[in-house]
Short mmCIF file of C-alpha atoms in Angstrom, two decimals:
data_model
loop_
_atom_site.label_atom_id
_atom_site.label_comp_id
_atom_site.label_asym_id
_atom_site.label_seq_id
_atom_site.Cartn_x
_atom_site.Cartn_y
_atom_site.Cartn_z
CA MET A 28 -73.41 -78.88 209.61
CA LYS A 29 -72.86 -78.55 205.88
CA VAL A 30 -73.80 -74.83 205.94
CA GLU A 31 -71.43 -74.27 208.86
CA LYS A 32 -68.54 -75.84 206.92
CA ILE A 33 -69.26 -73.67 203.87
CA ASP A 34 -69.40 -70.59 206.11
CA LYS A 35 -66.08 -71.48 207.75
CA ARG A 36 -64.45 -71.97 204.36
CA GLN A 37 -65.67 -68.56 203.20
CA ALA A 38 -64.68 -67.01 206.53
CA ILE A 39 -61.12 -68.22 205.96
CA LEU A 40 -61.04 -66.68 202.47
CA ASP A 41 -62.52 -63.38 203.70
CA ALA A 42 -60.11 -63.17 206.63
CA ALA A 43 -57.10 -64.02 204.45
CA GLU A 44 -58.01 -61.41 201.82
CA LYS A 45 -58.29 -58.74 204.54
CA LEU A 46 -54.94 -59.70 206.05
CA PHE A 47 -53.20 -59.95 202.68
CA CYS A 48 -54.35 -56.39 201.92
CA GLU A 49 -53.18 -55.08 205.29
CA THR A 50 -49.85 -56.85 205.77
CA GLY A 51 -49.03 -58.46 202.40
CA TYR A 52 -48.54 -62.11 201.58
CA GLU A 53 -45.25 -62.52 203.46
CA GLY A 54 -46.56 -60.59 206.46
CA THR A 55 -49.59 -62.85 206.84
CA SER A 56 -49.34 -66.20 208.60
CA THR A 57 -51.80 -69.09 208.69
CA ARG A 58 -51.99 -68.52 212.45
CA GLN A 59 -53.23 -64.97 211.84
CA ILE A 60 -55.74 -66.23 209.27
CA SER A 61 -56.92 -68.79 211.81
CA LYS A 62 -57.39 -66.14 214.50
CA GLU A 63 -59.10 -63.65 212.18
CA SER A 64 -61.48 -66.23 210.68
CA GLY A 65 -62.26 -68.20 213.83
CA ALA A 66 -61.24 -71.41 212.07
CA ASN A 67 -58.57 -73.68 213.47
CA MET A 68 -55.30 -74.43 211.66
CA ALA A 69 -56.42 -77.96 210.83
CA MET A 70 -59.43 -76.58 208.97
CA ILE A 71 -57.26 -74.22 206.91
CA ASN A 72 -54.97 -77.11 206.00
CA TYR A 73 -57.95 -79.33 205.19
CA TYR A 74 -59.54 -76.85 202.77
CA PHE A 75 -56.49 -75.19 201.25
CA GLY A 76 -53.35 -77.08 202.26
CA SER A 77 -51.33 -73.93 202.97
CA LYS A 78 -51.31 -70.14 202.93
CA GLU A 79 -50.40 -70.31 199.27
CA GLY A 80 -53.47 -72.47 198.68
CA VAL A 81 -55.65 -69.82 200.29
CA PHE A 82 -54.14 -67.10 198.08
CA VAL A 83 -54.56 -69.15 194.92
CA GLU A 84 -58.18 -69.90 195.82
CA ILE A 85 -58.94 -66.19 196.32
CA MET A 86 -57.34 -65.39 192.97
CA ASN A 87 -59.16 -68.19 191.13
CA ASN A 88 -62.49 -67.07 192.61
CA ARG A 89 -61.87 -63.53 191.42
CA MET A 90 -60.87 -64.73 187.96
CA ALA A 91 -63.95 -66.96 187.76
CA ALA A 92 -66.25 -64.09 188.76
CA PHE A 93 -64.83 -61.83 186.05
CA GLY A 94 -64.93 -64.74 183.59
CA SER A 95 -68.67 -65.12 184.24
CA GLN A 96 -69.12 -61.42 183.56
CA LEU A 97 -67.17 -61.70 180.31
CA LYS A 98 -69.31 -64.64 179.17
CA ILE A 99 -72.50 -62.64 179.76
CA ILE A 100 -71.10 -59.69 177.79
CA ASN A 101 -69.96 -62.03 175.00
CA GLU A 102 -73.43 -63.56 174.66
CA ASP A 103 -75.35 -60.28 174.87
CA ARG A 104 -76.92 -59.05 171.64
CA ILE A 105 -75.24 -55.66 171.53
CA SER A 106 -72.66 -54.12 169.23
CA ALA A 107 -68.96 -54.92 169.49
CA VAL A 108 -68.27 -51.35 170.64
CA GLU A 109 -70.83 -51.65 173.42
CA LYS A 110 -69.29 -54.96 174.50
CA LEU A 111 -65.86 -53.36 174.60
CA HIS A 112 -67.21 -50.48 176.70
CA ARG A 113 -68.87 -52.88 179.12
CA VAL A 114 -65.68 -54.90 179.53
CA ILE A 115 -63.69 -51.75 180.29
CA GLU A 116 -66.26 -50.54 182.83
CA GLY A 117 -66.56 -53.98 184.40
CA TYR A 118 -62.81 -54.41 184.76
CA ALA A 119 -62.36 -50.90 186.17
CA THR A 120 -65.16 -51.47 188.67
CA ARG A 121 -63.68 -54.80 189.75
CA ILE A 122 -60.13 -53.43 190.15
CA LEU A 123 -61.17 -50.26 191.98
CA SER A 124 -63.65 -52.02 194.27
CA ASN A 125 -60.62 -53.21 196.25
CA PRO A 126 -57.48 -51.34 195.14
CA SER A 127 -55.48 -52.59 198.14
CA PHE A 128 -55.97 -56.22 197.11
CA HIS A 129 -55.10 -55.48 193.48
CA LYS A 130 -51.87 -53.76 194.53
CA MET A 131 -50.95 -56.69 196.75
CA MET A 132 -51.86 -59.22 194.04
CA HIS A 133 -49.84 -57.38 191.39
CA ARG A 134 -46.84 -57.15 193.70
CA GLU A 135 -46.93 -60.81 194.71
CA LEU A 136 -47.44 -62.20 191.22
CA SER A 137 -44.67 -59.96 189.86
CA LEU A 138 -42.08 -61.33 192.26
CA SER A 139 -39.63 -63.73 190.69
CA GLN A 140 -39.90 -66.07 193.68
CA ARG A 141 -43.61 -66.66 193.08
CA PRO A 142 -43.67 -68.55 189.73
CA GLU A 143 -45.50 -71.46 191.33
CA MET A 144 -48.42 -69.23 192.40
CA TYR A 145 -48.59 -67.60 188.99
CA ASN A 146 -48.64 -71.00 187.30
CA LYS A 147 -51.51 -72.17 189.49
CA ILE A 148 -53.78 -69.32 188.39
CA LYS A 149 -52.44 -69.06 184.84
CA ASP A 150 -55.25 -71.18 183.36
CA ALA A 151 -57.96 -68.97 184.84
CA MET A 152 -56.17 -65.85 183.60
CA SER A 153 -55.74 -67.38 180.16
CA GLN A 154 -59.44 -68.27 179.90
CA ASN A 155 -60.42 -64.68 180.71
CA MET A 156 -57.95 -63.36 178.14
CA GLN A 157 -59.49 -65.64 175.50
CA LEU A 158 -63.01 -64.46 176.35
CA PHE A 159 -61.89 -60.85 176.13
CA GLU A 160 -60.05 -61.49 172.89
CA LYS A 161 -63.15 -63.15 171.40
CA ILE A 162 -65.05 -59.88 171.74
CA LEU A 163 -62.35 -58.12 169.74
CA ILE A 164 -62.09 -60.89 167.13
CA ASP A 165 -65.87 -61.00 166.64
CA GLY A 166 -65.85 -57.24 166.17
CA GLN A 167 -63.13 -57.58 163.56
CA LYS A 168 -65.03 -60.32 161.76
CA ASP A 169 -68.23 -58.29 161.49
CA GLY A 170 -66.36 -55.15 160.39
CA SER A 171 -66.92 -53.15 163.59
CA PHE A 172 -63.21 -53.14 164.42
CA ARG A 173 -60.12 -53.02 162.23
CA GLU A 174 -57.42 -55.65 162.50
CA ALA A 175 -55.19 -54.88 165.48
CA ASP A 176 -52.87 -56.47 168.01
CA ASN A 177 -55.61 -57.70 170.34
CA ARG A 178 -53.32 -58.73 173.18
CA MET A 179 -51.79 -55.25 173.18
CA VAL A 180 -55.30 -53.77 173.36
CA ILE A 181 -56.02 -55.92 176.43
CA ALA A 182 -52.65 -55.02 177.96
CA THR A 183 -53.44 -51.32 177.43
CA ILE A 184 -56.60 -51.65 179.51
CA MET A 185 -55.09 -53.78 182.25
CA GLY A 186 -51.84 -51.83 182.39
CA THR A 187 -53.56 -48.45 182.58
CA LEU A 188 -55.85 -49.49 185.43
CA THR A 189 -53.04 -51.21 187.34
CA ASN A 190 -50.85 -48.13 186.97
CA ILE A 191 -53.65 -45.92 188.30
CA VAL A 192 -54.11 -48.17 191.34
CA ILE A 193 -50.38 -48.42 192.09
CA ALA A 194 -49.51 -44.76 191.47
CA PRO A 195 -52.69 -42.62 191.31
CA THR A 196 -50.67 -39.40 191.74
CA LYS A 197 -49.50 -39.83 188.14
CA VAL A 198 -52.98 -38.78 187.02
CA ILE A 199 -54.16 -36.98 190.20
CA PRO A 200 -51.39 -34.62 191.36
CA ASP A 201 -53.36 -33.81 194.52
CA SER A 202 -51.95 -34.56 197.98
CA ASP A 203 -55.49 -34.87 199.40
CA PHE A 204 -56.56 -37.57 196.95
CA ASP A 205 -57.34 -40.88 198.65
CA LEU A 206 -58.21 -43.93 196.57
CA ASN A 207 -59.99 -45.43 199.57
CA LEU A 208 -62.54 -42.61 199.70
CA PRO A 209 -65.72 -43.42 197.71
CA LYS A 210 -65.89 -39.98 196.04
CA ASP A 211 -62.24 -40.08 194.95
CA LYS A 212 -62.55 -43.68 193.83
CA LYS A 213 -65.62 -42.85 191.71
CA MET A 214 -63.90 -39.81 190.21
CA ILE A 215 -60.81 -41.73 189.11
CA LYS A 216 -62.86 -44.69 187.87
CA ASP A 217 -65.08 -42.44 185.74
CA ARG A 218 -62.03 -40.73 184.28
CA ALA A 219 -60.25 -44.00 183.55
CA VAL A 220 -63.31 -45.62 181.96
CA ALA A 221 -64.07 -42.60 179.77
CA HIS A 222 -60.42 -42.34 178.68
CA LEU A 223 -60.05 -46.04 177.81
CA GLN A 224 -63.41 -46.22 176.05
CA ASP A 225 -62.62 -43.15 173.92
CA LEU A 226 -59.02 -44.21 173.25
CA LEU A 227 -59.77 -47.76 172.16
CA THR A 228 -62.95 -46.94 170.26
CA VAL A 229 -61.01 -44.47 168.12
CA TYR A 230 -58.08 -46.87 167.76
CA LEU A 231 -60.19 -49.87 166.78
CA THR A 232 -62.65 -48.09 164.50
CA THR A 233 -60.29 -45.80 162.62
CA LYS A 234 -59.35 -47.35 159.30
CA LYS A 235 -55.67 -47.41 158.36
#
């Protein structure tokens, strides 16, 4: 019985993520989530309270997963530059593994009428930012990196990858390019990772 409940909970999250990607947050109803997941409405309310609760849970799970990855990178005995490169590759892989969800997430959290959702995941986002920033600060302390505006460095990475996902034609002026195709996704990811690694390595290691 316990396993079945866990499976139903996960089924709700999986179904909701799929629907959010296909029809957006506003276009998805709890009734649709119920039908897609095979869980009744009472179960959705019991676990999450509302559609917003489901969305917040999905976001927090994603933030926690990336946070675990950042902790591992932080604790690894490699150079600051290697840590930076791993963070860039890890973030790019995570974003481009499901570009449709990232586009939806970015759109929903950017809307002025969604401050309550943003506030509910703000702590998880803040923790990840601090873990990322620690890599940069540690590199600055040991002399690997010069002093820089660390939050702007992080924003450069996140902003570049988000921009690629939202408007890939800015960097791929090809009408046949499809971000959902594995070969195209790999090509743009490799380009983005190489660009950001080169750009920020030069920026952070070049003395003023």
